[in-house]
Amino acid sequence: IVDNFIDTDIPKKTSLVTPREGALIDVVSLTVQQSDAMFKDRIARILDKKLLSPEEILEAVYQCAPYSGMSRAMDAANKVAEILVAKNISISAEMRASVSGVEDRFKKGTDAQIELFGEHFKKIQEAGKDNVPLSNYFLAINCFGDYYTRKGLTLKDREFITMVMLVNLGVEPQLRAHIAANLGVGRSPEFLEQAIYRTLPYSGYPKMLNAQSYLKDESEKFYHAKKTSPTHKLTLDEYKKQTKFPVGA
């Protein structure tokens, strides 16, 4: 039942999601759900089918840390390492590197926030790391500066899998914000709808249905704003005036 639903039923109805994107959904969903046996099985299949590189798998796991908590990501990363050793697969040391230095982390972190969430994050960047609330500081240097700026996955990839994590975690305000960010970087509502259905085996029906409801609401707000704004940046700013947009993440 499980394999048929995951590998046949759902992909058949969600063709907008590529095999690579489906593999990313598997990795982060099972990481935040603290899966053991199914996680190991899925990682092995993903490697055997070459849907993701070892570096992409690890980067997807690392991206979970600021959202699911570091312990879940560390446990999952150790499981991936065990599988790679068993299969005699090596990874590039370059992909483990992140940005360094507090100033660099704050600047690069807020750059990512500006790109994803809009120009109002320039005020945080301009205020400087010593003049912002601690929540904004930690979000900038750690959540975005340490993770979103890493190599191995694009910013668009990372924003996509962050939304997937939040579906699995069932946290409404942050999920709404990251649905909006995915719309802002060019993901269509139809694609996001199918991606949310892809989480169903891991998140369960209640969280999936809630996420679909949030997607409907946020898409309507986003495209209403788009009609009143001539540019992408203004569209996002108008959108944020119409919705409860949480600070930071």
PDB file of C-alpha atoms in Angstrom:
ATOM      1  CA  ILE A   1       0.000   0.000   0.000  1.00  0.00           C
ATOM      2  CA  VAL A   2       2.689   2.488   1.019  1.00  0.00           C
ATOM      3  CA  ASP A   3       4.968   2.005  -1.990  1.00  0.00           C
ATOM      4  CA  ASN A   4       2.070   1.986  -4.445  1.00  0.00           C
ATOM      5  CA  PHE A   5       0.649   5.219  -3.041  1.00  0.00           C
ATOM      6  CA  ILE A   6       4.007   7.033  -2.927  1.00  0.00           C
ATOM      7  CA  ASP A   7       5.483   5.741  -6.181  1.00  0.00           C
ATOM      8  CA  THR A   8       2.411   5.322  -8.396  1.00  0.00           C
ATOM      9  CA  ASP A   9      -0.809   6.971  -7.235  1.00  0.00           C
ATOM     10  CA  ILE A  10       0.591  10.354  -6.251  1.00  0.00           C
ATOM     11  CA  PRO A  11       3.118  10.870  -9.106  1.00  0.00           C
ATOM     12  CA  LYS A  12       0.404   9.970 -11.628  1.00  0.00           C
ATOM     13  CA  LYS A  13      -1.698  12.922 -10.420  1.00  0.00           C
ATOM     14  CA  THR A  14       1.147  15.398  -9.802  1.00  0.00           C
ATOM     15  CA  SER A  15       3.027  15.488 -13.091  1.00  0.00           C
ATOM     16  CA  LEU A  16       4.127  19.122 -12.685  1.00  0.00           C
ATOM     17  CA  VAL A  17       6.524  17.963  -9.969  1.00  0.00           C
ATOM     18  CA  THR A  18       9.697  16.585 -11.558  1.00  0.00           C
ATOM     19  CA  PRO A  19      11.367  13.414 -10.246  1.00  0.00           C
ATOM     20  CA  ARG A  20      14.151  15.583  -8.803  1.00  0.00           C
ATOM     21  CA  GLU A  21      11.674  17.838  -6.997  1.00  0.00           C
ATOM     22  CA  GLY A  22       9.805  14.778  -5.767  1.00  0.00           C
ATOM     23  CA  ALA A  23      13.052  13.408  -4.347  1.00  0.00           C
ATOM     24  CA  LEU A  24      13.707  16.710  -2.537  1.00  0.00           C
ATOM     25  CA  ILE A  25      10.202  16.486  -1.057  1.00  0.00           C
ATOM     26  CA  ASP A  26      10.947  12.958   0.164  1.00  0.00           C
ATOM     27  CA  VAL A  27      14.241  13.968   1.779  1.00  0.00           C
ATOM     28  CA  VAL A  28      13.022  16.982   3.726  1.00  0.00           C
ATOM     29  CA  SER A  29       9.633  15.511   4.654  1.00  0.00           C
ATOM     30  CA  LEU A  30      11.227  12.420   6.165  1.00  0.00           C
ATOM     31  CA  THR A  31      13.893  14.516   7.885  1.00  0.00           C
ATOM     32  CA  VAL A  32      11.427  16.732   9.714  1.00  0.00           C
ATOM     33  CA  GLN A  33       9.212  13.730  10.511  1.00  0.00           C
ATOM     34  CA  GLN A  34      12.228  12.035  12.177  1.00  0.00           C
ATOM     35  CA  SER A  35      11.793   8.937  10.062  1.00  0.00           C
ATOM     36  CA  ASP A  36      14.285   6.100  10.358  1.00  0.00           C
ATOM     37  CA  ALA A  37      13.530   3.014   8.243  1.00  0.00           C
ATOM     38  CA  MET A  38      11.576   4.848   5.525  1.00  0.00           C
ATOM     39  CA  PHE A  39      14.172   7.648   5.416  1.00  0.00           C
ATOM     40  CA  LYS A  40      17.010   5.171   4.840  1.00  0.00           C
ATOM     41  CA  ASP A  41      15.013   3.306   2.206  1.00  0.00           C
ATOM     42  CA  ARG A  42      14.112   6.477   0.309  1.00  0.00           C
ATOM     43  CA  ILE A  43      17.667   7.843   0.405  1.00  0.00           C
ATOM     44  CA  ALA A  44      18.996   4.571  -0.990  1.00  0.00           C
ATOM     45  CA  ARG A  45      16.426   4.633  -3.794  1.00  0.00           C
ATOM     46  CA  ILE A  46      17.183   8.266  -4.623  1.00  0.00           C
ATOM     47  CA  LEU A  47      20.898   7.489  -4.876  1.00  0.00           C
ATOM     48  CA  ASP A  48      20.344   4.331  -6.921  1.00  0.00           C
ATOM     49  CA  LYS A  49      18.112   6.176  -9.375  1.00  0.00           C
ATOM     50  CA  LYS A  50      20.471   9.195  -9.419  1.00  0.00           C
ATOM     51  CA  LEU A  51      17.569  11.575  -8.752  1.00  0.00           C
ATOM     52  CA  LEU A  52      19.791  13.718  -6.509  1.00  0.00           C
ATOM     53  CA  SER A  53      23.527  13.898  -5.968  1.00  0.00           C
ATOM     54  CA  PRO A  54      24.905  13.081  -2.514  1.00  0.00           C
ATOM     55  CA  GLU A  55      25.648  16.785  -2.054  1.00  0.00           C
ATOM     56  CA  GLU A  56      22.075  17.767  -2.898  1.00  0.00           C
ATOM     57  CA  ILE A  57      20.704  15.227  -0.431  1.00  0.00           C
ATOM     58  CA  LEU A  58      22.920  16.516   2.375  1.00  0.00           C
ATOM     59  CA  GLU A  59      22.171  20.144   1.564  1.00  0.00           C
ATOM     60  CA  ALA A  60      18.440  19.420   1.668  1.00  0.00           C
ATOM     61  CA  VAL A  61      18.906  17.811   5.091  1.00  0.00           C
ATOM     62  CA  TYR A  62      21.012  20.736   6.345  1.00  0.00           C
ATOM     63  CA  GLN A  63      18.331  23.183   5.174  1.00  0.00           C
ATOM     64  CA  CYS A  64      15.930  21.519   7.621  1.00  0.00           C
ATOM     65  CA  ALA A  65      18.008  22.503  10.663  1.00  0.00           C
ATOM     66  CA  PRO A  66      16.625  26.000  11.317  1.00  0.00           C
ATOM     67  CA  TYR A  67      13.037  24.839  10.818  1.00  0.00           C
ATOM     68  CA  SER A  68      12.796  21.366  12.346  1.00  0.00           C
ATOM     69  CA  GLY A  69      15.587  21.891  14.865  1.00  0.00           C
ATOM     70  CA  MET A  70      19.242  20.985  14.580  1.00  0.00           C
ATOM     71  CA  SER A  71      18.947  17.595  16.268  1.00  0.00           C
ATOM     72  CA  ARG A  72      16.604  16.208  13.600  1.00  0.00           C
ATOM     73  CA  ALA A  73      18.852  17.461  10.809  1.00  0.00           C
ATOM     74  CA  MET A  74      21.989  16.079  12.471  1.00  0.00           C
ATOM     75  CA  ASP A  75      20.375  12.663  12.966  1.00  0.00           C
ATOM     76  CA  ALA A  76      19.287  12.587   9.316  1.00  0.00           C
ATOM     77  CA  ALA A  77      22.707  13.717   8.085  1.00  0.00           C
ATOM     78  CA  ASN A  78      24.354  10.897  10.051  1.00  0.00           C
ATOM     79  CA  LYS A  79      21.979   8.380   8.440  1.00  0.00           C
ATOM     80  CA  VAL A  80      22.850   9.726   4.982  1.00  0.00           C
ATOM     81  CA  ALA A  81      26.564   9.455   5.815  1.00  0.00           C
ATOM     82  CA  GLU A  82      26.113   5.805   6.831  1.00  0.00           C
ATOM     83  CA  ILE A  83      24.374   5.031   3.540  1.00  0.00           C
ATOM     84  CA  LEU A  84      27.082   6.799   1.521  1.00  0.00           C
ATOM     85  CA  VAL A  85      29.798   4.826   3.307  1.00  0.00           C
ATOM     86  CA  ALA A  86      27.923   1.557   2.711  1.00  0.00           C
ATOM     87  CA  LYS A  87      27.634   2.388  -0.990  1.00  0.00           C
ATOM     88  CA  ASN A  88      31.243   3.647  -1.178  1.00  0.00           C
ATOM     89  CA  ILE A  89      30.091   7.073  -2.376  1.00  0.00           C
ATOM     90  CA  SER A  90      32.204  10.136  -1.593  1.00  0.00           C
ATOM     91  CA  ILE A  91      31.076  13.747  -1.385  1.00  0.00           C
ATOM     92  CA  SER A  92      32.787  16.995  -2.276  1.00  0.00           C
ATOM     93  CA  ALA A  93      34.341  18.863   0.659  1.00  0.00           C
ATOM     94  CA  GLU A  94      33.561  22.101  -1.173  1.00  0.00           C
ATOM     95  CA  MET A  95      29.827  21.528  -0.692  1.00  0.00           C
ATOM     96  CA  ARG A  96      30.250  21.567   3.077  1.00  0.00           C
ATOM     97  CA  ALA A  97      31.536  25.133   3.074  1.00  0.00           C
ATOM     98  CA  SER A  98      29.337  27.995   4.190  1.00  0.00           C
ATOM     99  CA  VAL A  99      29.858  31.738   4.489  1.00  0.00           C
ATOM    100  CA  SER A 100      32.141  32.886   7.300  1.00  0.00           C
ATOM    101  CA  GLY A 101      32.372  35.944   9.516  1.00  0.00           C
ATOM    102  CA  VAL A 102      29.555  37.694  11.345  1.00  0.00           C
ATOM    103  CA  GLU A 103      29.419  40.645   8.966  1.00  0.00           C
ATOM    104  CA  ASP A 104      29.385  38.369   5.939  1.00  0.00           C
ATOM    105  CA  ARG A 105      26.622  36.184   7.398  1.00  0.00           C
ATOM    106  CA  PHE A 106      24.431  39.174   8.269  1.00  0.00           C
ATOM    107  CA  LYS A 107      24.871  40.839   4.874  1.00  0.00           C
ATOM    108  CA  LYS A 108      24.397  37.663   2.840  1.00  0.00           C
ATOM    109  CA  GLY A 109      21.516  36.521   5.042  1.00  0.00           C
ATOM    110  CA  THR A 110      19.619  39.775   4.663  1.00  0.00           C
ATOM    111  CA  ASP A 111      20.393  39.781   0.916  1.00  0.00           C
ATOM    112  CA  ALA A 112      18.574  36.438   0.696  1.00  0.00           C
ATOM    113  CA  GLN A 113      15.661  37.782   2.765  1.00  0.00           C
ATOM    114  CA  ILE A 114      15.363  40.808   0.489  1.00  0.00           C
ATOM    115  CA  GLU A 115      15.320  38.625  -2.627  1.00  0.00           C
ATOM    116  CA  LEU A 116      12.675  36.289  -1.214  1.00  0.00           C
ATOM    117  CA  PHE A 117      10.494  38.561   0.904  1.00  0.00           C
ATOM    118  CA  GLY A 118      10.884  42.050  -0.502  1.00  0.00           C
ATOM    119  CA  GLU A 119      12.473  45.433  -0.112  1.00  0.00           C
ATOM    120  CA  HIS A 120      11.286  46.074   3.449  1.00  0.00           C
ATOM    121  CA  PHE A 121      14.094  43.801   4.642  1.00  0.00           C
ATOM    122  CA  LYS A 122      16.549  46.468   3.461  1.00  0.00           C
ATOM    123  CA  LYS A 123      15.624  48.378   6.630  1.00  0.00           C
ATOM    124  CA  ILE A 124      16.947  45.496   8.716  1.00  0.00           C
ATOM    125  CA  GLN A 125      20.133  45.356   6.649  1.00  0.00           C
ATOM    126  CA  GLU A 126      20.640  49.110   6.844  1.00  0.00           C
ATOM    127  CA  ALA A 127      20.040  49.162  10.608  1.00  0.00           C
ATOM    128  CA  GLY A 128      22.968  46.788  11.068  1.00  0.00           C
ATOM    129  CA  LYS A 129      23.399  43.647  13.121  1.00  0.00           C
ATOM    130  CA  ASP A 130      23.693  45.498  16.441  1.00  0.00           C
ATOM    131  CA  ASN A 131      20.496  47.510  16.021  1.00  0.00           C
ATOM    132  CA  VAL A 132      17.843  44.924  15.214  1.00  0.00           C
ATOM    133  CA  PRO A 133      15.742  42.692  17.493  1.00  0.00           C
ATOM    134  CA  LEU A 134      17.421  39.405  18.388  1.00  0.00           C
ATOM    135  CA  SER A 135      14.874  37.404  16.388  1.00  0.00           C
ATOM    136  CA  ASN A 136      15.785  39.350  13.236  1.00  0.00           C
ATOM    137  CA  TYR A 137      19.494  39.049  14.016  1.00  0.00           C
ATOM    138  CA  PHE A 138      19.402  35.278  14.463  1.00  0.00           C
ATOM    139  CA  LEU A 139      17.193  34.809  11.402  1.00  0.00           C
ATOM    140  CA  ALA A 140      19.618  36.855   9.302  1.00  0.00           C
ATOM    141  CA  ILE A 141      22.914  35.307  10.422  1.00  0.00           C
ATOM    142  CA  ASN A 142      21.794  31.728  11.012  1.00  0.00           C
ATOM    143  CA  CYS A 143      18.581  30.750   9.219  1.00  0.00           C
ATOM    144  CA  PHE A 144      19.455  32.712   6.088  1.00  0.00           C
ATOM    145  CA  GLY A 145      23.163  33.526   6.459  1.00  0.00           C
ATOM    146  CA  ASP A 146      24.290  30.021   7.431  1.00  0.00           C
ATOM    147  CA  TYR A 147      21.870  27.910   5.376  1.00  0.00           C
ATOM    148  CA  TYR A 148      20.233  29.739   2.460  1.00  0.00           C
ATOM    149  CA  THR A 149      23.633  30.963   1.249  1.00  0.00           C
ATOM    150  CA  ARG A 150      25.275  27.534   1.060  1.00  0.00           C
ATOM    151  CA  LYS A 151      26.295  25.864  -2.174  1.00  0.00           C
ATOM    152  CA  GLY A 152      24.713  22.719  -3.599  1.00  0.00           C
ATOM    153  CA  LEU A 153      21.128  23.977  -3.995  1.00  0.00           C
ATOM    154  CA  THR A 154      19.805  27.163  -5.535  1.00  0.00           C
ATOM    155  CA  LEU A 155      17.958  29.783  -3.513  1.00  0.00           C
ATOM    156  CA  LYS A 156      14.784  28.786  -5.374  1.00  0.00           C
ATOM    157  CA  ASP A 157      15.358  25.139  -4.392  1.00  0.00           C
ATOM    158  CA  ARG A 158      15.860  26.091  -0.759  1.00  0.00           C
ATOM    159  CA  GLU A 159      12.738  28.222  -0.636  1.00  0.00           C
ATOM    160  CA  PHE A 160      10.745  25.388  -2.185  1.00  0.00           C
ATOM    161  CA  ILE A 161      11.901  22.746   0.282  1.00  0.00           C
ATOM    162  CA  THR A 162      11.386  25.163   3.164  1.00  0.00           C
ATOM    163  CA  MET A 163       7.726  25.374   2.212  1.00  0.00           C
ATOM    164  CA  VAL A 164       7.613  21.565   2.087  1.00  0.00           C
ATOM    165  CA  MET A 165       9.095  21.343   5.589  1.00  0.00           C
ATOM    166  CA  LEU A 166       6.516  23.760   6.932  1.00  0.00           C
ATOM    167  CA  VAL A 167       3.678  21.713   5.426  1.00  0.00           C
ATOM    168  CA  ASN A 168       4.996  18.746   7.381  1.00  0.00           C
ATOM    169  CA  LEU A 169       5.399  20.788  10.546  1.00  0.00           C
ATOM    170  CA  GLY A 170       1.930  22.329  10.247  1.00  0.00           C
ATOM    171  CA  VAL A 171       2.902  25.875  11.279  1.00  0.00           C
ATOM    172  CA  GLU A 172       0.413  28.231   9.658  1.00  0.00           C
ATOM    173  CA  PRO A 173       1.939  31.761   9.771  1.00  0.00           C
ATOM    174  CA  GLN A 174       5.354  30.675   8.513  1.00  0.00           C
ATOM    175  CA  LEU A 175       3.825  28.374   5.891  1.00  0.00           C
ATOM    176  CA  ARG A 176       1.702  31.203   4.528  1.00  0.00           C
ATOM    177  CA  ALA A 177       4.796  33.428   4.272  1.00  0.00           C
ATOM    178  CA  HIS A 178       6.804  30.807   2.424  1.00  0.00           C
ATOM    179  CA  ILE A 179       3.941  29.998   0.076  1.00  0.00           C
ATOM    180  CA  ALA A 180       4.000  33.690  -0.813  1.00  0.00           C
ATOM    181  CA  ALA A 181       7.774  33.632  -1.269  1.00  0.00           C
ATOM    182  CA  ASN A 182       7.476  30.661  -3.643  1.00  0.00           C
ATOM    183  CA  LEU A 183       4.878  32.538  -5.669  1.00  0.00           C
ATOM    184  CA  GLY A 184       7.229  35.516  -5.671  1.00  0.00           C
ATOM    185  CA  VAL A 185      10.120  33.549  -7.174  1.00  0.00           C
ATOM    186  CA  GLY A 186       7.915  32.256  -9.981  1.00  0.00           C
ATOM    187  CA  ARG A 187       6.344  29.022  -8.743  1.00  0.00           C
ATOM    188  CA  SER A 188       2.791  28.652 -10.026  1.00  0.00           C
ATOM    189  CA  PRO A 189      -0.151  27.886  -7.718  1.00  0.00           C
ATOM    190  CA  GLU A 190      -0.780  24.734  -9.745  1.00  0.00           C
ATOM    191  CA  PHE A 191       2.759  23.499  -9.135  1.00  0.00           C
ATOM    192  CA  LEU A 192       2.598  24.320  -5.420  1.00  0.00           C
ATOM    193  CA  GLU A 193      -0.739  22.535  -5.127  1.00  0.00           C
ATOM    194  CA  GLN A 194       0.766  19.374  -6.599  1.00  0.00           C
ATOM    195  CA  ALA A 195       3.882  19.699  -4.437  1.00  0.00           C
ATOM    196  CA  ILE A 196       1.706  19.862  -1.330  1.00  0.00           C
ATOM    197  CA  TYR A 197      -0.082  16.689  -2.445  1.00  0.00           C
ATOM    198  CA  ARG A 198       3.360  15.062  -2.731  1.00  0.00           C
ATOM    199  CA  THR A 199       3.834  15.585   1.022  1.00  0.00           C
ATOM    200  CA  LEU A 200       0.666  13.630   1.839  1.00  0.00           C
ATOM    201  CA  PRO A 201       2.290  10.264   2.680  1.00  0.00           C
ATOM    202  CA  TYR A 202       4.484  12.035   5.240  1.00  0.00           C
ATOM    203  CA  SER A 203       2.414  14.961   6.531  1.00  0.00           C
ATOM    204  CA  GLY A 204      -0.969  13.195   6.618  1.00  0.00           C
ATOM    205  CA  TYR A 205      -4.341  14.458   5.447  1.00  0.00           C
ATOM    206  CA  PRO A 206      -5.038  17.183   8.067  1.00  0.00           C
ATOM    207  CA  LYS A 207      -1.791  19.088   7.409  1.00  0.00           C
ATOM    208  CA  MET A 208      -2.081  18.603   3.647  1.00  0.00           C
ATOM    209  CA  LEU A 209      -5.649  19.930   3.582  1.00  0.00           C
ATOM    210  CA  ASN A 210      -4.725  22.908   5.743  1.00  0.00           C
ATOM    211  CA  ALA A 211      -1.810  23.709   3.434  1.00  0.00           C
ATOM    212  CA  GLN A 212      -4.056  23.592   0.369  1.00  0.00           C
ATOM    213  CA  SER A 213      -6.402  26.047   2.068  1.00  0.00           C
ATOM    214  CA  TYR A 214      -3.519  28.431   2.849  1.00  0.00           C
ATOM    215  CA  LEU A 215      -2.293  28.149  -0.756  1.00  0.00           C
ATOM    216  CA  LYS A 216      -5.716  29.138  -2.082  1.00  0.00           C
ATOM    217  CA  ASP A 217      -5.854  32.184   0.216  1.00  0.00           C
ATOM    218  CA  GLU A 218      -2.295  33.348  -0.465  1.00  0.00           C
ATOM    219  CA  SER A 219      -2.584  32.848  -4.235  1.00  0.00           C
ATOM    220  CA  GLU A 220      -5.713  34.999  -4.353  1.00  0.00           C
ATOM    221  CA  LYS A 221      -3.991  37.758  -2.367  1.00  0.00           C
ATOM    222  CA  PHE A 222      -0.829  37.550  -4.439  1.00  0.00           C
ATOM    223  CA  TYR A 223      -2.541  37.773  -7.815  1.00  0.00           C
ATOM    224  CA  HIS A 224      -4.881  40.517  -6.645  1.00  0.00           C
ATOM    225  CA  ALA A 225      -1.774  42.508  -5.693  1.00  0.00           C
ATOM    226  CA  LYS A 226      -0.170  41.707  -9.035  1.00  0.00           C
ATOM    227  CA  LYS A 227      -3.053  43.334 -10.895  1.00  0.00           C
ATOM    228  CA  THR A 228      -2.402  46.610  -9.068  1.00  0.00           C
ATOM    229  CA  SER A 229       1.419  46.639  -9.387  1.00  0.00           C
ATOM    230  CA  PRO A 230       3.512  46.917 -12.556  1.00  0.00           C
ATOM    231  CA  THR A 231       6.689  45.252 -11.258  1.00  0.00           C
ATOM    232  CA  HIS A 232       7.620  42.135  -9.330  1.00  0.00           C
ATOM    233  CA  LYS A 233       9.032  44.025  -6.328  1.00  0.00           C
ATOM    234  CA  LEU A 234       5.965  46.254  -6.026  1.00  0.00           C
ATOM    235  CA  THR A 235       3.768  43.215  -6.333  1.00  0.00           C
ATOM    236  CA  LEU A 236       5.406  41.673  -3.290  1.00  0.00           C
ATOM    237  CA  ASP A 237       5.222  44.925  -1.324  1.00  0.00           C
ATOM    238  CA  GLU A 238       1.537  45.341  -2.134  1.00  0.00           C
ATOM    239  CA  TYR A 239       0.915  41.758  -1.188  1.00  0.00           C
ATOM    240  CA  LYS A 240       2.494  42.228   2.225  1.00  0.00           C
ATOM    241  CA  LYS A 241       0.218  45.169   2.952  1.00  0.00           C
ATOM    242  CA  GLN A 242      -2.795  42.906   2.503  1.00  0.00           C
ATOM    243  CA  THR A 243      -1.761  39.904   4.564  1.00  0.00           C
ATOM    244  CA  LYS A 244      -0.321  39.034   7.970  1.00  0.00           C
ATOM    245  CA  PHE A 245       3.286  38.679   6.909  1.00  0.00           C
ATOM    246  CA  PRO A 246       5.541  37.497   9.755  1.00  0.00           C
ATOM    247  CA  VAL A 247       8.900  39.144  10.324  1.00  0.00           C
ATOM    248  CA  GLY A 248      11.908  37.166   9.169  1.00  0.00           C
ATOM    249  CA  ALA A 249      11.033  33.561   8.397  1.00  0.00           C
TER     250      ALA A 249
END
